[in-house]
Amino acid sequence: MIEIRTVDQLHVDGSRVFYRVDYNVPLEGTTITDATRIEETLPTLRLLRERDATIVIASHLGRPKGSRNEKYSLKPMRAKLAELIGADVQWVDDCIGAQAEQKAAQLKTGQMLLLENLRFHPGEEDNDRDFARALQRLAPDAYVNDAFGASHRAHASIEALPLLYETDHTAGGLLLAREIEFLQKITNVSDRPFVALLGGAKIAGKIEPLEALVKQADTLLVGGGMANTFLAAKGINMGASLVDKESIEVAKRISSAKVVLPLDVVLEDGSVVEVSKGLTEKKKALDIGPRTIAKFSEVLKKARTIFWNGPMGMFEKKEFAAGTMAMARAVAEANAVTVVGGGESVEAVKESGYADRIGHISTGGGASLEFIAGAKLPGLEVLRAS
Ligand code: ADP
Ligand code: MG
């Protein structure tokens, strides 16, 4: 269990607040294709503005690897945020330095200044204290973190920076608090059965959360590429399907009566085969089949807690989206605490049209999985209450 200090307890009247957000939103050129991550910061921003703070907003975007690259400029987020919050947002094209300091110092009550990408400086990813000090000069009074998706990284704006403030001048924002509240329900389940619905491409990179879920959950429904690997581990011929060969041993170790695998799969040509028969050499399993959909849906219906990570198939192609969309519906209709996490999983849920019927959609893919696996997240540790 982790409890963090939250922004509502923070004294911010007339303060200059450093607000770390995750505006790492999907872009096509300079057009924002999904502004969810910006929308989700509005409650904290409104709270800070109501309490007469001035706000210096900072984020990362993409992986510019420590140098300036216009492709990763946060400039498009300025206009989007201004539009969403209905107020002017000032801008400075470097996150540290004289100009940024000057603009930050001139902010009046309730005003906001958005900084250019933190990762244009190597100090951010190096968790560099001098870089953190340069950031603190912009907003010396208080620090608020709402960047859950970056909180598993020991980066300067996540770890070194909050450590420079007095403890009671730092807090998590409302979004961070909500993430923790819901993910805690998954790591400390009180309403059972607890069903984990897992899919996606590979097992690699998800081994610890998978092992944590095997201990916690009553049932693991496994589909997608992940299931291919479990099936291959049972000696079933998966043909040319995506199989994470390096994780076969892990799959063998994790396999138990709790792990429910697909009964049938959809092949490239749209035909459905029973898994027990195995696939011939050139065949690829790209979605779960109708019998599997029925079985998984039935299990989800009885669940009281559900965590979902990983699509059931190659849902980006319409022909192989049925399994994933059916699961989105089953999760939405379940009478349960429901949490969905993971980049593609969240995308799929939004596409399904059931997003607003999911209890919590975690903004941080990697961070949510690490949290569930019981890892200590540097960005949360520094905000720990008591
Ligand atoms: P998340 O981002 O939600 O954690 P992953 O990154 O693990 O999920 O996996 C998502 C990807 O897995 C999707 O792009 C999807 O196309 C792919 N995928 C799922 N099932 C299969 C499959 N059977 N064959 C090939 N790719 C698959
Ligand atoms: Mg992904």
JSON list of N, CA and C in Angstrom, two decimals, residues 100-159:
[
{"chain": "A", "resi": 100, "resn": "ALA", "atom": "N", "xyz": [12.97, 31.61, -19.57]},
{"chain": "A", "resi": 100, "resn": "ALA", "atom": "CA", "xyz": [11.96, 30.84, -18.85]},
{"chain": "A", "resi": 100, "resn": "ALA", "atom": "C", "xyz": [11.78, 31.42, -17.44]},
{"chain": "A", "resi": 101, "resn": "GLU", "atom": "N", "xyz": [12.89, 31.76, -16.80]},
{"chain": "A", "resi": 101, "resn": "GLU", "atom": "CA", "xyz": [12.82, 32.30, -15.43]},
{"chain": "A", "resi": 101, "resn": "GLU", "atom": "C", "xyz": [12.07, 33.63, -15.41]},
{"chain": "A", "resi": 102, "resn": "GLN", "atom": "N", "xyz": [12.36, 34.44, -16.42]},
{"chain": "A", "resi": 102, "resn": "GLN", "atom": "CA", "xyz": [11.72, 35.75, -16.49]},
{"chain": "A", "resi": 102, "resn": "GLN", "atom": "C", "xyz": [10.21, 35.60, -16.70]},
{"chain": "A", "resi": 103, "resn": "LYS", "atom": "N", "xyz": [9.85, 34.75, -17.64]},
{"chain": "A", "resi": 103, "resn": "LYS", "atom": "CA", "xyz": [8.41, 34.56, -17.92]},
{"chain": "A", "resi": 103, "resn": "LYS", "atom": "C", "xyz": [7.69, 33.97, -16.72]},
{"chain": "A", "resi": 104, "resn": "ALA", "atom": "N", "xyz": [8.34, 33.05, -16.04]},
{"chain": "A", "resi": 104, "resn": "ALA", "atom": "CA", "xyz": [7.72, 32.42, -14.87]},
{"chain": "A", "resi": 104, "resn": "ALA", "atom": "C", "xyz": [7.52, 33.45, -13.76]},
{"chain": "A", "resi": 105, "resn": "ALA", "atom": "N", "xyz": [8.53, 34.33, -13.60]},
{"chain": "A", "resi": 105, "resn": "ALA", "atom": "CA", "xyz": [8.47, 35.32, -12.53]},
{"chain": "A", "resi": 105, "resn": "ALA", "atom": "C", "xyz": [7.37, 36.35, -12.77]},
{"chain": "A", "resi": 106, "resn": "GLN", "atom": "N", "xyz": [7.04, 36.57, -14.05]},
{"chain": "A", "resi": 106, "resn": "GLN", "atom": "CA", "xyz": [6.03, 37.59, -14.38]},
{"chain": "A", "resi": 106, "resn": "GLN", "atom": "C", "xyz": [4.59, 37.08, -14.34]},
{"chain": "A", "resi": 107, "resn": "LEU", "atom": "N", "xyz": [4.42, 35.78, -14.11]},
{"chain": "A", "resi": 107, "resn": "LEU", "atom": "CA", "xyz": [3.06, 35.22, -14.10]},
{"chain": "A", "resi": 107, "resn": "LEU", "atom": "C", "xyz": [2.23, 35.84, -12.99]},
{"chain": "A", "resi": 108, "resn": "LYS", "atom": "N", "xyz": [0.98, 36.14, -13.33]},
{"chain": "A", "resi": 108, "resn": "LYS", "atom": "CA", "xyz": [0.06, 36.67, -12.31]},
{"chain": "A", "resi": 108, "resn": "LYS", "atom": "C", "xyz": [-0.85, 35.54, -11.83]},
{"chain": "A", "resi": 109, "resn": "THR", "atom": "N", "xyz": [-1.54, 35.81, -10.74]},
{"chain": "A", "resi": 109, "resn": "THR", "atom": "CA", "xyz": [-2.43, 34.81, -10.14]},
{"chain": "A", "resi": 109, "resn": "THR", "atom": "C", "xyz": [-3.27, 34.08, -11.18]},
{"chain": "A", "resi": 110, "resn": "GLY", "atom": "N", "xyz": [-3.21, 32.76, -11.14]},
{"chain": "A", "resi": 110, "resn": "GLY", "atom": "CA", "xyz": [-4.03, 31.94, -12.03]},
{"chain": "A", "resi": 110, "resn": "GLY", "atom": "C", "xyz": [-3.45, 31.73, -13.42]},
{"chain": "A", "resi": 111, "resn": "GLN", "atom": "N", "xyz": [-2.37, 32.42, -13.72]},
{"chain": "A", "resi": 111, "resn": "GLN", "atom": "CA", "xyz": [-1.80, 32.28, -15.07]},
{"chain": "A", "resi": 111, "resn": "GLN", "atom": "C", "xyz": [-0.95, 31.01, -15.19]},
{"chain": "A", "resi": 112, "resn": "MET", "atom": "N", "xyz": [-0.85, 30.56, -16.44]},
{"chain": "A", "resi": 112, "resn": "MET", "atom": "CA", "xyz": [-0.13, 29.31, -16.71]},
{"chain": "A", "resi": 112, "resn": "MET", "atom": "C", "xyz": [0.95, 29.54, -17.77]},
{"chain": "A", "resi": 113, "resn": "LEU", "atom": "N", "xyz": [2.07, 28.87, -17.56]},
{"chain": "A", "resi": 113, "resn": "LEU", "atom": "CA", "xyz": [3.17, 28.94, -18.53]},
{"chain": "A", "resi": 113, "resn": "LEU", "atom": "C", "xyz": [3.55, 27.50, -18.89]},
{"chain": "A", "resi": 114, "resn": "LEU", "atom": "N", "xyz": [3.49, 27.18, -20.18]},
{"chain": "A", "resi": 114, "resn": "LEU", "atom": "CA", "xyz": [3.91, 25.84, -20.61]},
{"chain": "A", "resi": 114, "resn": "LEU", "atom": "C", "xyz": [5.34, 25.91, -21.11]},
{"chain": "A", "resi": 115, "resn": "LEU", "atom": "N", "xyz": [6.17, 24.99, -20.61]},
{"chain": "A", "resi": 115, "resn": "LEU", "atom": "CA", "xyz": [7.58, 24.94, -21.01]},
{"chain": "A", "resi": 115, "resn": "LEU", "atom": "C", "xyz": [7.77, 24.00, -22.19]},
{"chain": "A", "resi": 116, "resn": "GLU", "atom": "N", "xyz": [8.82, 24.22, -22.93]},
{"chain": "A", "resi": 116, "resn": "GLU", "atom": "CA", "xyz": [9.20, 23.31, -24.01]},
{"chain": "A", "resi": 116, "resn": "GLU", "atom": "C", "xyz": [9.67, 21.97, -23.40]},
{"chain": "A", "resi": 117, "resn": "ASN", "atom": "N", "xyz": [9.64, 20.94, -24.22]},
{"chain": "A", "resi": 117, "resn": "ASN", "atom": "CA", "xyz": [9.98, 19.56, -23.85]},
{"chain": "A", "resi": 117, "resn": "ASN", "atom": "C", "xyz": [11.17, 19.41, -22.90]},
{"chain": "A", "resi": 118, "resn": "LEU", "atom": "N", "xyz": [10.93, 18.80, -21.76]},
{"chain": "A", "resi": 118, "resn": "LEU", "atom": "CA", "xyz": [11.99, 18.57, -20.77]},
{"chain": "A", "resi": 118, "resn": "LEU", "atom": "C", "xyz": [13.14, 17.73, -21.34]},
{"chain": "A", "resi": 119, "resn": "ARG", "atom": "N", "xyz": [12.80, 16.81, -22.22]},
{"chain": "A", "resi": 119, "resn": "ARG", "atom": "CA", "xyz": [13.82, 15.89, -22.74]},
{"chain": "A", "resi": 119, "resn": "ARG", "atom": "C", "xyz": [14.71, 16.49, -23.82]},
{"chain": "A", "resi": 120, "resn": "PHE", "atom": "N", "xyz": [14.55, 17.80, -24.07]},
{"chain": "A", "resi": 120, "resn": "PHE", "atom": "CA", "xyz": [15.51, 18.46, -24.96]},
{"chain": "A", "resi": 120, "resn": "PHE", "atom": "C", "xyz": [16.84, 18.66, -24.23]},
{"chain": "A", "resi": 121, "resn": "HIS", "atom": "N", "xyz": [16.83, 18.41, -22.93]},
{"chain": "A", "resi": 121, "resn": "HIS", "atom": "CA", "xyz": [18.06, 18.50, -22.13]},
{"chain": "A", "resi": 121, "resn": "HIS", "atom": "C", "xyz": [18.41, 17.12, -21.58]},
{"chain": "A", "resi": 122, "resn": "PRO", "atom": "N", "xyz": [19.67, 16.71, -21.72]},
{"chain": "A", "resi": 122, "resn": "PRO", "atom": "CA", "xyz": [20.05, 15.38, -21.23]},
{"chain": "A", "resi": 122, "resn": "PRO", "atom": "C", "xyz": [19.87, 15.23, -19.71]},
{"chain": "A", "resi": 123, "resn": "GLY", "atom": "N", "xyz": [19.89, 16.37, -19.01]},
{"chain": "A", "resi": 123, "resn": "GLY", "atom": "CA", "xyz": [19.74, 16.33, -17.55]},
{"chain": "A", "resi": 123, "resn": "GLY", "atom": "C", "xyz": [18.43, 15.70, -17.10]},
{"chain": "A", "resi": 124, "resn": "GLU", "atom": "N", "xyz": [17.39, 15.79, -17.91]},
{"chain": "A", "resi": 124, "resn": "GLU", "atom": "CA", "xyz": [16.11, 15.22, -17.53]},
{"chain": "A", "resi": 124, "resn": "GLU", "atom": "C", "xyz": [16.23, 13.70, -17.33]},
{"chain": "A", "resi": 125, "resn": "GLU", "atom": "N", "xyz": [16.66, 13.00, -18.36]},
{"chain": "A", "resi": 125, "resn": "GLU", "atom": "CA", "xyz": [16.73, 11.54, -18.25]},
{"chain": "A", "resi": 125, "resn": "GLU", "atom": "C", "xyz": [17.88, 11.08, -17.35]},
{"chain": "A", "resi": 126, "resn": "ASP", "atom": "N", "xyz": [18.88, 11.96, -17.16]},
{"chain": "A", "resi": 126, "resn": "ASP", "atom": "CA", "xyz": [20.01, 11.63, -16.27]},
{"chain": "A", "resi": 126, "resn": "ASP", "atom": "C", "xyz": [19.66, 11.87, -14.80]},
{"chain": "A", "resi": 127, "resn": "ASN", "atom": "N", "xyz": [18.47, 12.37, -14.54]},
{"chain": "A", "resi": 127, "resn": "ASN", "atom": "CA", "xyz": [18.06, 12.67, -13.15]},
{"chain": "A", "resi": 127, "resn": "ASN", "atom": "C", "xyz": [19.06, 13.64, -12.51]},
{"chain": "A", "resi": 128, "resn": "ASP", "atom": "N", "xyz": [19.51, 14.60, -13.29]},
{"chain": "A", "resi": 128, "resn": "ASP", "atom": "CA", "xyz": [20.60, 15.50, -12.90]},
{"chain": "A", "resi": 128, "resn": "ASP", "atom": "C", "xyz": [20.12, 16.59, -11.92]},
{"chain": "A", "resi": 129, "resn": "ARG", "atom": "N", "xyz": [20.83, 16.73, -10.83]},
{"chain": "A", "resi": 129, "resn": "ARG", "atom": "CA", "xyz": [20.43, 17.68, -9.79]},
{"chain": "A", "resi": 129, "resn": "ARG", "atom": "C", "xyz": [20.54, 19.13, -10.23]},
{"chain": "A", "resi": 130, "resn": "ASP", "atom": "N", "xyz": [21.58, 19.44, -11.01]},
{"chain": "A", "resi": 130, "resn": "ASP", "atom": "CA", "xyz": [21.73, 20.83, -11.47]},
{"chain": "A", "resi": 130, "resn": "ASP", "atom": "C", "xyz": [20.60, 21.20, -12.42]},
{"chain": "A", "resi": 131, "resn": "PHE", "atom": "N", "xyz": [20.23, 20.26, -13.26]},
{"chain": "A", "resi": 131, "resn": "PHE", "atom": "CA", "xyz": [19.10, 20.50, -14.16]},
{"chain": "A", "resi": 131, "resn": "PHE", "atom": "C", "xyz": [17.82, 20.69, -13.32]},
{"chain": "A", "resi": 132, "resn": "ALA", "atom": "N", "xyz": [17.68, 19.85, -12.30]},
{"chain": "A", "resi": 132, "resn": "ALA", "atom": "CA", "xyz": [16.52, 19.98, -11.42]},
{"chain": "A", "resi": 132, "resn": "ALA", "atom": "C", "xyz": [16.50, 21.34, -10.73]},
{"chain": "A", "resi": 133, "resn": "ARG", "atom": "N", "xyz": [17.67, 21.80, -10.30]},
{"chain": "A", "resi": 133, "resn": "ARG", "atom": "CA", "xyz": [17.75, 23.13, -9.66]},
{"chain": "A", "resi": 133, "resn": "ARG", "atom": "C", "xyz": [17.33, 24.23, -10.63]},
{"chain": "A", "resi": 134, "resn": "ALA", "atom": "N", "xyz": [17.74, 24.08, -11.88]},
{"chain": "A", "resi": 134, "resn": "ALA", "atom": "CA", "xyz": [17.36, 25.08, -12.89]},
{"chain": "A", "resi": 134, "resn": "ALA", "atom": "C", "xyz": [15.84, 25.08, -13.10]},
{"chain": "A", "resi": 135, "resn": "LEU", "atom": "N", "xyz": [15.23, 23.91, -13.00]},
{"chain": "A", "resi": 135, "resn": "LEU", "atom": "CA", "xyz": [13.76, 23.84, -13.10]},
{"chain": "A", "resi": 135, "resn": "LEU", "atom": "C", "xyz": [13.11, 24.46, -11.88]},
{"chain": "A", "resi": 136, "resn": "GLN", "atom": "N", "xyz": [13.66, 24.20, -10.72]},
{"chain": "A", "resi": 136, "resn": "GLN", "atom": "CA", "xyz": [13.06, 24.69, -9.48]},
{"chain": "A", "resi": 136, "resn": "GLN", "atom": "C", "xyz": [13.04, 26.22, -9.43]},
{"chain": "A", "resi": 137, "resn": "ARG", "atom": "N", "xyz": [14.05, 26.83, -10.05]},
{"chain": "A", "resi": 137, "resn": "ARG", "atom": "CA", "xyz": [14.09, 28.31, -10.06]},
{"chain": "A", "resi": 137, "resn": "ARG", "atom": "C", "xyz": [12.85, 28.92, -10.71]},
{"chain": "A", "resi": 138, "resn": "LEU", "atom": "N", "xyz": [12.20, 28.16, -11.60]},
{"chain": "A", "resi": 138, "resn": "LEU", "atom": "CA", "xyz": [11.01, 28.67, -12.27]},
{"chain": "A", "resi": 138, "resn": "LEU", "atom": "C", "xyz": [9.79, 28.70, -11.34]},
{"chain": "A", "resi": 139, "resn": "ALA", "atom": "N", "xyz": [9.77, 27.77, -10.42]},
{"chain": "A", "resi": 139, "resn": "ALA", "atom": "CA", "xyz": [8.61, 27.66, -9.51]},
{"chain": "A", "resi": 139, "resn": "ALA", "atom": "C", "xyz": [9.11, 27.17, -8.16]},
{"chain": "A", "resi": 140, "resn": "PRO", "atom": "N", "xyz": [9.69, 28.09, -7.39]},
{"chain": "A", "resi": 140, "resn": "PRO", "atom": "CA", "xyz": [10.38, 27.67, -6.17]},
{"chain": "A", "resi": 140, "resn": "PRO", "atom": "C", "xyz": [9.46, 27.28, -5.00]},
{"chain": "A", "resi": 141, "resn": "ASP", "atom": "N", "xyz": [8.13, 27.53, -5.12]},
{"chain": "A", "resi": 141, "resn": "ASP", "atom": "CA", "xyz": [7.29, 27.35, -3.94]},
{"chain": "A", "resi": 141, "resn": "ASP", "atom": "C", "xyz": [6.76, 25.93, -3.73]},
{"chain": "A", "resi": 142, "resn": "ALA", "atom": "N", "xyz": [6.34, 25.30, -4.81]},
{"chain": "A", "resi": 142, "resn": "ALA", "atom": "CA", "xyz": [5.69, 23.99, -4.63]},
{"chain": "A", "resi": 142, "resn": "ALA", "atom": "C", "xyz": [5.81, 23.15, -5.91]},
{"chain": "A", "resi": 143, "resn": "TYR", "atom": "N", "xyz": [5.61, 21.86, -5.73]},
{"chain": "A", "resi": 143, "resn": "TYR", "atom": "CA", "xyz": [5.74, 20.90, -6.83]},
{"chain": "A", "resi": 143, "resn": "TYR", "atom": "C", "xyz": [4.55, 19.94, -6.82]},
{"chain": "A", "resi": 144, "resn": "VAL", "atom": "N", "xyz": [3.95, 19.74, -8.00]},
{"chain": "A", "resi": 144, "resn": "VAL", "atom": "CA", "xyz": [2.83, 18.79, -8.12]},
{"chain": "A", "resi": 144, "resn": "VAL", "atom": "C", "xyz": [3.09, 17.87, -9.31]},
{"chain": "A", "resi": 145, "resn": "ASN", "atom": "N", "xyz": [2.94, 16.57, -9.09]},
{"chain": "A", "resi": 145, "resn": "ASN", "atom": "CA", "xyz": [3.15, 15.61, -10.17]},
{"chain": "A", "resi": 145, "resn": "ASN", "atom": "C", "xyz": [1.83, 14.93, -10.54]},
{"chain": "A", "resi": 146, "resn": "ASP", "atom": "N", "xyz": [1.47, 15.02, -11.83]},
{"chain": "A", "resi": 146, "resn": "ASP", "atom": "CA", "xyz": [0.32, 14.28, -12.35]},
{"chain": "A", "resi": 146, "resn": "ASP", "atom": "C", "xyz": [0.75, 13.36, -13.50]},
{"chain": "A", "resi": 147, "resn": "ALA", "atom": "N", "xyz": [2.06, 13.20, -13.67]},
{"chain": "A", "resi": 147, "resn": "ALA", "atom": "CA", "xyz": [2.57, 12.41, -14.81]},
{"chain": "A", "resi": 147, "resn": "ALA", "atom": "C", "xyz": [2.74, 10.96, -14.38]},
{"chain": "A", "resi": 148, "resn": "PHE", "atom": "N", "xyz": [1.61, 10.29, -14.14]},
{"chain": "A", "resi": 148, "resn": "PHE", "atom": "CA", "xyz": [1.71, 8.90, -13.68]},
{"chain": "A", "resi": 148, "resn": "PHE", "atom": "C", "xyz": [2.51, 8.05, -14.68]},
{"chain": "A", "resi": 149, "resn": "GLY", "atom": "N", "xyz": [2.25, 8.26, -15.96]},
{"chain": "A", "resi": 149, "resn": "GLY", "atom": "CA", "xyz": [2.90, 7.47, -17.00]},
{"chain": "A", "resi": 149, "resn": "GLY", "atom": "C", "xyz": [4.41, 7.60, -17.04]},
{"chain": "A", "resi": 150, "resn": "ALA", "atom": "N", "xyz": [4.95, 8.59, -16.33]},
{"chain": "A", "resi": 150, "resn": "ALA", "atom": "CA", "xyz": [6.41, 8.77, -16.30]},
{"chain": "A", "resi": 150, "resn": "ALA", "atom": "C", "xyz": [6.97, 8.51, -14.91]},
{"chain": "A", "resi": 151, "resn": "SER", "atom": "N", "xyz": [6.11, 8.17, -13.97]},
{"chain": "A", "resi": 151, "resn": "SER", "atom": "CA", "xyz": [6.54, 8.07, -12.57]},
{"chain": "A", "resi": 151, "resn": "SER", "atom": "C", "xyz": [7.35, 6.82, -12.24]},
{"chain": "A", "resi": 152, "resn": "HIS", "atom": "N", "xyz": [7.44, 5.89, -13.21]},
{"chain": "A", "resi": 152, "resn": "HIS", "atom": "CA", "xyz": [8.30, 4.73, -12.98]},
{"chain": "A", "resi": 152, "resn": "HIS", "atom": "C", "xyz": [9.73, 5.02, -13.44]},
{"chain": "A", "resi": 153, "resn": "ARG", "atom": "N", "xyz": [9.97, 6.26, -13.90]},
{"chain": "A", "resi": 153, "resn": "ARG", "atom": "CA", "xyz": [11.30, 6.62, -14.37]},
{"chain": "A", "resi": 153, "resn": "ARG", "atom": "C", "xyz": [11.95, 7.59, -13.39]},
{"chain": "A", "resi": 154, "resn": "ALA", "atom": "N", "xyz": [13.20, 7.30, -13.03]},
{"chain": "A", "resi": 154, "resn": "ALA", "atom": "CA", "xyz": [13.95, 8.20, -12.14]},
{"chain": "A", "resi": 154, "resn": "ALA", "atom": "C", "xyz": [14.54, 9.31, -13.00]},
{"chain": "A", "resi": 155, "resn": "HIS", "atom": "N", "xyz": [13.68, 10.23, -13.42]},
{"chain": "A", "resi": 155, "resn": "HIS", "atom": "CA", "xyz": [14.12, 11.37, -14.22]},
{"chain": "A", "resi": 155, "resn": "HIS", "atom": "C", "xyz": [14.08, 12.63, -13.36]},
{"chain": "A", "resi": 156, "resn": "ALA", "atom": "N", "xyz": [14.79, 13.67, -13.80]},
{"chain": "A", "resi": 156, "resn": "ALA", "atom": "CA", "xyz": [14.96, 14.87, -12.97]},
{"chain": "A", "resi": 156, "resn": "ALA", "atom": "C", "xyz": [13.63, 15.49, -12.53]},
{"chain": "A", "resi": 157, "resn": "SER", "atom": "N", "xyz": [12.70, 15.63, -13.46]},
{"chain": "A", "resi": 157, "resn": "SER", "atom": "CA", "xyz": [11.44, 16.30, -13.10]},
{"chain": "A", "resi": 157, "resn": "SER", "atom": "C", "xyz": [10.53, 15.41, -12.26]},
{"chain": "A", "resi": 158, "resn": "ILE", "atom": "N", "xyz": [10.87, 14.13, -12.17]},
{"chain": "A", "resi": 158, "resn": "ILE", "atom": "CA", "xyz": [10.06, 13.15, -11.45]},
{"chain": "A", "resi": 158, "resn": "ILE", "atom": "C", "xyz": [10.65, 12.86, -10.07]},
{"chain": "A", "resi": 159, "resn": "GLU", "atom": "N", "xyz": [11.97, 12.83, -9.98]},
{"chain": "A", "resi": 159, "resn": "GLU", "atom": "CA", "xyz": [12.60, 12.44, -8.72]},
{"chain": "A", "resi": 159, "resn": "GLU", "atom": "C", "xyz": [13.50, 13.53, -8.14]}
]
